[in-house]
Amino acid sequence: MTVVPREATGQADSGLLTIQGVSKHFGGVTAVDNCSLSIEAGTITAIIGPNGAGKSTLMNLIGGLYRPDSGRILFDGEDVTALPPYRRAKRGLMRTFQISRELAQLTVFENVLLAGQPVEIESPFAAFLMPRTVRREERRLARRAEELLERVGLFRLADMPAAGLSGGQKKLLELVRALMLEPKLILLDEPAAGVSPPMVRELARTIRELRDEGLTIGLVEHDMELVAELADRVDVLAEGRNLTGGSFQEVTRDARVVEAYLGGVA
Ligand SMILES: Nc1ncnc2c1ncn2[C@@H]1O[C@H](COP(=O)(O)OP(=O)(O)OP(=O)(O)O)[C@@H](O)[C@H]1O
Ligand SMILES: [Mg+2]
């Protein structure tokens, strides 16, 4: 891994995350096509665009699930393009999925605890050599899990199997799981999809609070009311390309954006 000098990122005040000329092909399909964008620290940046625009693929590239065919991904001053997801997560870059991936048979609490486990395989002797350290770490994780569940109103369901949660509650669980590792940047793929209106309110409130506390958030979302309410900046993808970016007002007035959406409907 190489540390990228500020000037090399091509931006004076570079974002916490910068994507430079990233492309991804699946067979003959170009899912992401020479896309460049930046997410500034402490902001909510929404990535919008019609179905199939490449938003989830871009999330997967940022999170490290896919490697780009070309281009670079810089996070917190480092080139992370070649790092696997867990090593990005360790640096503070976390993502959630469009489809929740909770472990259905485990309880809500267990799901959250597991997400906080150190991802690297520790020495099997560590638990014998440092039982107190291990127990202290376990207590710390349990406390954090409780606090986070309390915060999103899921603590009363902590002992329930995750399978029994509603769609919206699963989205909140996914968010809490991502927060266990104390990330700097969190990527949310359609947090409001299939979520009841009251739960969308709860999610929106939590996302805004987290931003206000300094967390940086990348948000893929089709719910334009939510985007209008939350996004400090909006980037628009269409057919894998970064069409334009700016405030919600700016991009929704842009004729190219209107056309990209209408084209998708036609
Ligand atoms: N694993 C894959 N294998 C093959 N093609 C893929 C794969 N993932 C995505 N694609 C294709 O890449 C394009 C972009 O898909 P992607 O899921 O990134 O779009 P999206 O913007 O997230 O769409 P949506 O709003 O419907 O979630 C689509 O044409 C899709 O069919
Ligand atoms: Mg998607």
PDB file of C-alpha atoms in Angstrom, residues 16-239:
ATOM      1  CA  LEU A  16     -12.145  11.525   2.886  1.00  0.00           C
ATOM      2  CA  LEU A  17     -12.931   9.248  -0.047  1.00  0.00           C
ATOM      3  CA  THR A  18     -11.893   9.940  -3.620  1.00  0.00           C
ATOM      4  CA  ILE A  19     -12.686   7.760  -6.605  1.00  0.00           C
ATOM      5  CA  GLN A  20     -10.603   8.421  -9.695  1.00  0.00           C
ATOM      6  CA  GLY A  21     -11.570   7.114 -13.125  1.00  0.00           C
ATOM      7  CA  VAL A  22     -12.954   3.819 -11.835  1.00  0.00           C
ATOM      8  CA  SER A  23     -14.457   1.291 -14.250  1.00  0.00           C
ATOM      9  CA  LYS A  24     -15.980  -2.161 -13.758  1.00  0.00           C
ATOM     10  CA  HIS A  25     -17.169  -4.559 -16.435  1.00  0.00           C
ATOM     11  CA  PHE A  26     -19.167  -7.761 -16.072  1.00  0.00           C
ATOM     12  CA  GLY A  27     -18.669  -9.672 -19.305  1.00  0.00           C
ATOM     13  CA  GLY A  28     -20.020  -7.324 -21.963  1.00  0.00           C
ATOM     14  CA  VAL A  29     -21.777  -5.050 -19.455  1.00  0.00           C
ATOM     15  CA  THR A  30     -20.048  -1.857 -18.351  1.00  0.00           C
ATOM     16  CA  ALA A  31     -21.524  -1.370 -14.880  1.00  0.00           C
ATOM     17  CA  VAL A  32     -19.264   1.545 -13.858  1.00  0.00           C
ATOM     18  CA  ASP A  33     -17.641   3.611 -16.576  1.00  0.00           C
ATOM     19  CA  ASN A  34     -14.708   5.887 -15.760  1.00  0.00           C
ATOM     20  CA  CYS A  35     -16.408   7.282 -12.676  1.00  0.00           C
ATOM     21  CA  SER A  36     -14.801   9.960 -10.496  1.00  0.00           C
ATOM     22  CA  LEU A  37     -16.245  11.500  -7.361  1.00  0.00           C
ATOM     23  CA  SER A  38     -15.318  12.574  -3.892  1.00  0.00           C
ATOM     24  CA  ILE A  39     -16.965  12.364  -0.472  1.00  0.00           C
ATOM     25  CA  GLU A  40     -15.972  15.155   1.890  1.00  0.00           C
ATOM     26  CA  ALA A  41     -15.390  14.376   5.559  1.00  0.00           C
ATOM     27  CA  GLY A  42     -18.342  15.119   7.824  1.00  0.00           C
ATOM     28  CA  THR A  43     -20.937  15.212   5.048  1.00  0.00           C
ATOM     29  CA  ILE A  44     -23.773  13.071   3.785  1.00  0.00           C
ATOM     30  CA  THR A  45     -23.177  12.480   0.073  1.00  0.00           C
ATOM     31  CA  ALA A  46     -26.014  10.828  -1.817  1.00  0.00           C
ATOM     32  CA  ILE A  47     -25.408   8.815  -4.965  1.00  0.00           C
ATOM     33  CA  ILE A  48     -28.550   8.678  -7.073  1.00  0.00           C
ATOM     34  CA  GLY A  49     -29.458   7.480 -10.537  1.00  0.00           C
ATOM     35  CA  PRO A  50     -31.903   5.255 -12.399  1.00  0.00           C
ATOM     36  CA  ASN A  51     -32.035   1.460 -11.948  1.00  0.00           C
ATOM     37  CA  GLY A  52     -28.937  -0.213 -13.302  1.00  0.00           C
ATOM     38  CA  ALA A  53     -26.910   3.022 -13.203  1.00  0.00           C
ATOM     39  CA  GLY A  54     -24.087   1.269 -11.352  1.00  0.00           C
ATOM     40  CA  LYS A  55     -24.711   2.597  -7.830  1.00  0.00           C
ATOM     41  CA  SER A  56     -24.468  -0.733  -6.002  1.00  0.00           C
ATOM     42  CA  THR A  57     -21.490  -1.754  -8.121  1.00  0.00           C
ATOM     43  CA  LEU A  58     -19.788   1.489  -7.139  1.00  0.00           C
ATOM     44  CA  MET A  59     -20.533   0.716  -3.464  1.00  0.00           C
ATOM     45  CA  ASN A  60     -19.023  -2.741  -3.944  1.00  0.00           C
ATOM     46  CA  LEU A  61     -15.934  -1.205  -5.510  1.00  0.00           C
ATOM     47  CA  ILE A  62     -15.554   1.280  -2.662  1.00  0.00           C
ATOM     48  CA  GLY A  63     -16.137  -1.410  -0.036  1.00  0.00           C
ATOM     49  CA  GLY A  64     -13.665  -3.747  -1.722  1.00  0.00           C
ATOM     50  CA  LEU A  65     -16.015  -6.565  -2.693  1.00  0.00           C
ATOM     51  CA  TYR A  66     -15.009  -5.961  -6.315  1.00  0.00           C
ATOM     52  CA  ARG A  67     -11.705  -4.784  -7.729  1.00  0.00           C
ATOM     53  CA  PRO A  68     -12.004  -2.117 -10.421  1.00  0.00           C
ATOM     54  CA  ASP A  69     -10.768  -2.918 -13.942  1.00  0.00           C
ATOM     55  CA  SER A  70      -9.169   0.516 -13.935  1.00  0.00           C
ATOM     56  CA  GLY A  71      -8.948   3.586 -11.735  1.00  0.00           C
ATOM     57  CA  ARG A  72      -8.078   4.229  -8.095  1.00  0.00           C
ATOM     58  CA  ILE A  73      -9.869   4.503  -4.778  1.00  0.00           C
ATOM     59  CA  LEU A  74      -8.308   6.690  -2.118  1.00  0.00           C
ATOM     60  CA  PHE A  75      -9.465   6.644   1.474  1.00  0.00           C
ATOM     61  CA  ASP A  76      -8.119   8.900   4.193  1.00  0.00           C
ATOM     62  CA  GLY A  77      -4.985   9.691   2.213  1.00  0.00           C
ATOM     63  CA  GLU A  78      -4.214   6.089   1.268  1.00  0.00           C
ATOM     64  CA  ASP A  79      -4.676   4.153  -1.947  1.00  0.00           C
ATOM     65  CA  VAL A  80      -6.985   1.301  -0.889  1.00  0.00           C
ATOM     66  CA  THR A  81      -7.746   0.026  -4.407  1.00  0.00           C
ATOM     67  CA  ALA A  82      -6.020  -3.307  -3.788  1.00  0.00           C
ATOM     68  CA  LEU A  83      -7.147  -3.880  -0.183  1.00  0.00           C
ATOM     69  CA  PRO A  84      -9.724  -6.549   0.711  1.00  0.00           C
ATOM     70  CA  PRO A  85     -12.915  -5.407   2.496  1.00  0.00           C
ATOM     71  CA  TYR A  86     -11.770  -6.293   6.035  1.00  0.00           C
ATOM     72  CA  ARG A  87      -8.631  -4.214   5.686  1.00  0.00           C
ATOM     73  CA  ARG A  88     -10.682  -1.256   4.453  1.00  0.00           C
ATOM     74  CA  ALA A  89     -13.027  -1.792   7.404  1.00  0.00           C
ATOM     75  CA  LYS A  90     -10.057  -1.701   9.773  1.00  0.00           C
ATOM     76  CA  ARG A  91      -9.118   1.688   8.334  1.00  0.00           C
ATOM     77  CA  GLY A  92     -12.638   2.942   8.985  1.00  0.00           C
ATOM     78  CA  LEU A  93     -14.384   2.332   5.664  1.00  0.00           C
ATOM     79  CA  MET A  94     -17.591   0.335   6.207  1.00  0.00           C
ATOM     80  CA  ARG A  95     -20.483  -0.548   3.984  1.00  0.00           C
ATOM     81  CA  THR A  96     -23.943  -1.984   4.418  1.00  0.00           C
ATOM     82  CA  PHE A  97     -25.876  -3.953   1.830  1.00  0.00           C
ATOM     83  CA  GLN A  98     -29.006  -3.275  -0.229  1.00  0.00           C
ATOM     84  CA  ILE A  99     -30.342  -6.573   1.106  1.00  0.00           C
ATOM     85  CA  SER A 100     -29.823  -6.948   4.836  1.00  0.00           C
ATOM     86  CA  ARG A 101     -27.494  -9.773   5.722  1.00  0.00           C
ATOM     87  CA  GLU A 102     -28.359 -10.477   9.339  1.00  0.00           C
ATOM     88  CA  LEU A 103     -27.823 -13.945  10.723  1.00  0.00           C
ATOM     89  CA  ALA A 104     -31.412 -15.003  11.137  1.00  0.00           C
ATOM     90  CA  GLN A 105     -30.994 -17.636  13.856  1.00  0.00           C
ATOM     91  CA  LEU A 106     -28.901 -15.471  16.136  1.00  0.00           C
ATOM     92  CA  THR A 107     -30.416 -12.871  18.410  1.00  0.00           C
ATOM     93  CA  VAL A 108     -30.296  -9.182  17.597  1.00  0.00           C
ATOM     94  CA  PHE A 109     -27.690  -8.711  20.320  1.00  0.00           C
ATOM     95  CA  GLU A 110     -25.501 -11.578  19.053  1.00  0.00           C
ATOM     96  CA  ASN A 111     -25.652 -10.138  15.538  1.00  0.00           C
ATOM     97  CA  VAL A 112     -24.320  -6.830  16.792  1.00  0.00           C
ATOM     98  CA  LEU A 113     -21.638  -8.419  18.999  1.00  0.00           C
ATOM     99  CA  LEU A 114     -20.321 -10.528  16.126  1.00  0.00           C
ATOM    100  CA  ALA A 115     -19.958  -7.445  13.938  1.00  0.00           C
ATOM    101  CA  GLY A 116     -17.621  -5.989  16.561  1.00  0.00           C
ATOM    102  CA  GLN A 117     -15.243  -8.941  16.655  1.00  0.00           C
ATOM    103  CA  PRO A 118     -11.734  -8.194  15.468  1.00  0.00           C
ATOM    104  CA  VAL A 119     -11.563  -9.441  11.906  1.00  0.00           C
ATOM    105  CA  GLU A 120      -8.014 -10.738  12.034  1.00  0.00           C
ATOM    106  CA  ILE A 121      -7.370 -14.166  13.448  1.00  0.00           C
ATOM    107  CA  GLU A 122      -5.755 -13.618  16.814  1.00  0.00           C
ATOM    108  CA  SER A 123      -3.316 -16.027  18.374  1.00  0.00           C
ATOM    109  CA  PRO A 124      -5.307 -18.955  19.795  1.00  0.00           C
ATOM    110  CA  PHE A 125      -3.195 -18.603  22.933  1.00  0.00           C
ATOM    111  CA  ALA A 126      -4.192 -14.998  23.517  1.00  0.00           C
ATOM    112  CA  ALA A 127      -7.317 -15.977  25.433  1.00  0.00           C
ATOM    113  CA  PHE A 128      -5.220 -18.142  27.802  1.00  0.00           C
ATOM    114  CA  LEU A 129      -2.393 -15.687  28.206  1.00  0.00           C
ATOM    115  CA  MET A 130      -4.512 -12.577  28.633  1.00  0.00           C
ATOM    116  CA  PRO A 131      -7.878 -13.679  29.984  1.00  0.00           C
ATOM    117  CA  ARG A 132      -8.455 -10.319  31.665  1.00  0.00           C
ATOM    118  CA  THR A 133      -7.693  -8.331  28.544  1.00  0.00           C
ATOM    119  CA  VAL A 134     -10.004 -10.559  26.546  1.00  0.00           C
ATOM    120  CA  ARG A 135     -12.806 -10.244  29.117  1.00  0.00           C
ATOM    121  CA  ARG A 136     -12.371  -6.485  29.283  1.00  0.00           C
ATOM    122  CA  GLU A 137     -12.583  -6.269  25.505  1.00  0.00           C
ATOM    123  CA  GLU A 138     -15.704  -8.457  25.548  1.00  0.00           C
ATOM    124  CA  ARG A 139     -17.327  -6.190  28.134  1.00  0.00           C
ATOM    125  CA  ARG A 140     -16.438  -3.110  26.100  1.00  0.00           C
ATOM    126  CA  LEU A 141     -18.014  -4.622  22.967  1.00  0.00           C
ATOM    127  CA  ALA A 142     -21.123  -5.668  24.868  1.00  0.00           C
ATOM    128  CA  ARG A 143     -21.513  -2.138  26.258  1.00  0.00           C
ATOM    129  CA  ARG A 144     -21.101  -0.604  22.839  1.00  0.00           C
ATOM    130  CA  ALA A 145     -23.638  -3.040  21.368  1.00  0.00           C
ATOM    131  CA  GLU A 146     -26.133  -2.096  24.091  1.00  0.00           C
ATOM    132  CA  GLU A 147     -25.595   1.630  23.581  1.00  0.00           C
ATOM    133  CA  LEU A 148     -26.029   1.421  19.830  1.00  0.00           C
ATOM    134  CA  LEU A 149     -29.135  -0.758  20.077  1.00  0.00           C
ATOM    135  CA  GLU A 150     -30.568   1.638  22.659  1.00  0.00           C
ATOM    136  CA  ARG A 151     -29.856   4.539  20.360  1.00  0.00           C
ATOM    137  CA  VAL A 152     -31.884   3.165  17.429  1.00  0.00           C
ATOM    138  CA  GLY A 153     -34.667   1.828  19.666  1.00  0.00           C
ATOM    139  CA  LEU A 154     -33.852  -1.859  19.173  1.00  0.00           C
ATOM    140  CA  PHE A 155     -32.603  -2.661  22.662  1.00  0.00           C
ATOM    141  CA  ARG A 156     -35.978  -4.024  23.794  1.00  0.00           C
ATOM    142  CA  LEU A 157     -35.652  -6.593  20.959  1.00  0.00           C
ATOM    143  CA  ALA A 158     -32.057  -7.530  21.798  1.00  0.00           C
ATOM    144  CA  ASP A 159     -32.859 -11.141  22.749  1.00  0.00           C
ATOM    145  CA  MET A 160     -35.144 -11.821  19.824  1.00  0.00           C
ATOM    146  CA  PRO A 161     -33.938 -13.870  16.818  1.00  0.00           C
ATOM    147  CA  ALA A 162     -32.987 -11.399  14.056  1.00  0.00           C
ATOM    148  CA  ALA A 163     -35.302 -13.292  11.686  1.00  0.00           C
ATOM    149  CA  GLY A 164     -38.272 -11.821  13.575  1.00  0.00           C
ATOM    150  CA  LEU A 165     -37.410  -8.182  12.841  1.00  0.00           C
ATOM    151  CA  SER A 166     -39.358  -6.067  10.365  1.00  0.00           C
ATOM    152  CA  GLY A 167     -37.669  -4.798   7.204  1.00  0.00           C
ATOM    153  CA  GLY A 168     -37.001  -1.419   8.772  1.00  0.00           C
ATOM    154  CA  GLN A 169     -35.662  -2.932  11.976  1.00  0.00           C
ATOM    155  CA  LYS A 170     -33.274  -5.077   9.911  1.00  0.00           C
ATOM    156  CA  LYS A 171     -31.978  -1.908   8.236  1.00  0.00           C
ATOM    157  CA  LEU A 172     -31.367  -0.380  11.655  1.00  0.00           C
ATOM    158  CA  LEU A 173     -29.637  -3.596  12.775  1.00  0.00           C
ATOM    159  CA  GLU A 174     -27.440  -3.437   9.661  1.00  0.00           C
ATOM    160  CA  LEU A 175     -26.548   0.147  10.525  1.00  0.00           C
ATOM    161  CA  VAL A 176     -25.720  -0.740  14.146  1.00  0.00           C
ATOM    162  CA  ARG A 177     -23.556  -3.654  12.969  1.00  0.00           C
ATOM    163  CA  ALA A 178     -21.603  -1.313  10.709  1.00  0.00           C
ATOM    164  CA  LEU A 179     -21.126   1.146  13.588  1.00  0.00           C
ATOM    165  CA  MET A 180     -19.595  -1.460  15.913  1.00  0.00           C
ATOM    166  CA  LEU A 181     -16.151  -1.019  14.366  1.00  0.00           C
ATOM    167  CA  GLU A 182     -16.272   2.774  14.868  1.00  0.00           C
ATOM    168  CA  PRO A 183     -15.921   3.676  11.184  1.00  0.00           C
ATOM    169  CA  LYS A 184     -14.979   7.058   9.709  1.00  0.00           C
ATOM    170  CA  LEU A 185     -17.052   6.532   6.591  1.00  0.00           C
ATOM    171  CA  ILE A 186     -20.137   4.422   6.272  1.00  0.00           C
ATOM    172  CA  LEU A 187     -21.781   3.503   2.966  1.00  0.00           C
ATOM    173  CA  LEU A 188     -25.507   2.841   3.040  1.00  0.00           C
ATOM    174  CA  ASP A 189     -27.132   1.133   0.044  1.00  0.00           C
ATOM    175  CA  GLU A 190     -30.841   1.999  -0.071  1.00  0.00           C
ATOM    176  CA  PRO A 191     -31.461   2.136   3.674  1.00  0.00           C
ATOM    177  CA  ALA A 192     -35.089   3.213   3.113  1.00  0.00           C
ATOM    178  CA  ALA A 193     -36.034   0.514   0.578  1.00  0.00           C
ATOM    179  CA  GLY A 194     -38.949  -1.581   1.851  1.00  0.00           C
ATOM    180  CA  VAL A 195     -39.046   0.314   5.132  1.00  0.00           C
ATOM    181  CA  SER A 196     -42.272   1.658   6.657  1.00  0.00           C
ATOM    182  CA  PRO A 197     -42.644   5.482   6.811  1.00  0.00           C
ATOM    183  CA  PRO A 198     -42.206   5.741  10.610  1.00  0.00           C
ATOM    184  CA  MET A 199     -39.043   3.649  10.400  1.00  0.00           C
ATOM    185  CA  VAL A 200     -37.745   5.811   7.550  1.00  0.00           C
ATOM    186  CA  ARG A 201     -38.131   8.776   9.952  1.00  0.00           C
ATOM    187  CA  GLU A 202     -36.171   6.895  12.610  1.00  0.00           C
ATOM    188  CA  LEU A 203     -33.433   6.047  10.099  1.00  0.00           C
ATOM    189  CA  ALA A 204     -33.268   9.624   8.813  1.00  0.00           C
ATOM    190  CA  ARG A 205     -32.977  10.977  12.348  1.00  0.00           C
ATOM    191  CA  THR A 206     -30.192   8.525  13.178  1.00  0.00           C
ATOM    192  CA  ILE A 207     -28.271   9.204   9.948  1.00  0.00           C
ATOM    193  CA  ARG A 208     -28.444  12.972  10.517  1.00  0.00           C
ATOM    194  CA  GLU A 209     -27.329  12.625  14.144  1.00  0.00           C
ATOM    195  CA  LEU A 210     -24.373  10.475  13.134  1.00  0.00           C
ATOM    196  CA  ARG A 211     -23.328  13.074  10.549  1.00  0.00           C
ATOM    197  CA  ASP A 212     -23.621  15.811  13.157  1.00  0.00           C
ATOM    198  CA  GLU A 213     -21.311  13.794  15.393  1.00  0.00           C
ATOM    199  CA  GLY A 214     -18.695  13.745  12.637  1.00  0.00           C
ATOM    200  CA  LEU A 215     -19.343  10.489  10.784  1.00  0.00           C
ATOM    201  CA  THR A 216     -19.066  10.706   7.000  1.00  0.00           C
ATOM    202  CA  ILE A 217     -21.879   9.017   5.106  1.00  0.00           C
ATOM    203  CA  GLY A 218     -22.276   7.828   1.525  1.00  0.00           C
ATOM    204  CA  LEU A 219     -25.882   7.091   0.723  1.00  0.00           C
ATOM    205  CA  VAL A 220     -27.406   5.320  -2.282  1.00  0.00           C
ATOM    206  CA  GLU A 221     -31.132   5.973  -2.222  1.00  0.00           C
ATOM    207  CA  HIS A 222     -34.173   6.083  -4.529  1.00  0.00           C
ATOM    208  CA  ASP A 223     -36.372   7.908  -1.979  1.00  0.00           C
ATOM    209  CA  MET A 224     -35.908  11.488  -3.229  1.00  0.00           C
ATOM    210  CA  GLU A 225     -37.605  13.049  -0.217  1.00  0.00           C
ATOM    211  CA  LEU A 226     -35.018  11.400   1.990  1.00  0.00           C
ATOM    212  CA  VAL A 227     -32.187  12.490  -0.317  1.00  0.00           C
ATOM    213  CA  ALA A 228     -33.494  16.078  -0.326  1.00  0.00           C
ATOM    214  CA  GLU A 229     -33.685  16.036   3.445  1.00  0.00           C
ATOM    215  CA  LEU A 230     -30.330  14.453   4.211  1.00  0.00           C
ATOM    216  CA  ALA A 231     -27.820  15.030   1.435  1.00  0.00           C
ATOM    217  CA  ASP A 232     -25.229  17.799   1.693  1.00  0.00           C
ATOM    218  CA  ARG A 233     -24.208  16.847  -1.813  1.00  0.00           C
ATOM    219  CA  VAL A 234     -25.710  14.673  -4.519  1.00  0.00           C
ATOM    220  CA  ASP A 235     -23.799  12.832  -7.252  1.00  0.00           C
ATOM    221  CA  VAL A 236     -25.782  11.456 -10.167  1.00  0.00           C
ATOM    222  CA  LEU A 237     -24.838   8.229 -11.953  1.00  0.00           C
ATOM    223  CA  ALA A 238     -26.323   7.183 -15.278  1.00  0.00           C
ATOM    224  CA  GLU A 239     -25.185   4.184 -17.297  1.00  0.00           C
TER     225      GLU A 239
END
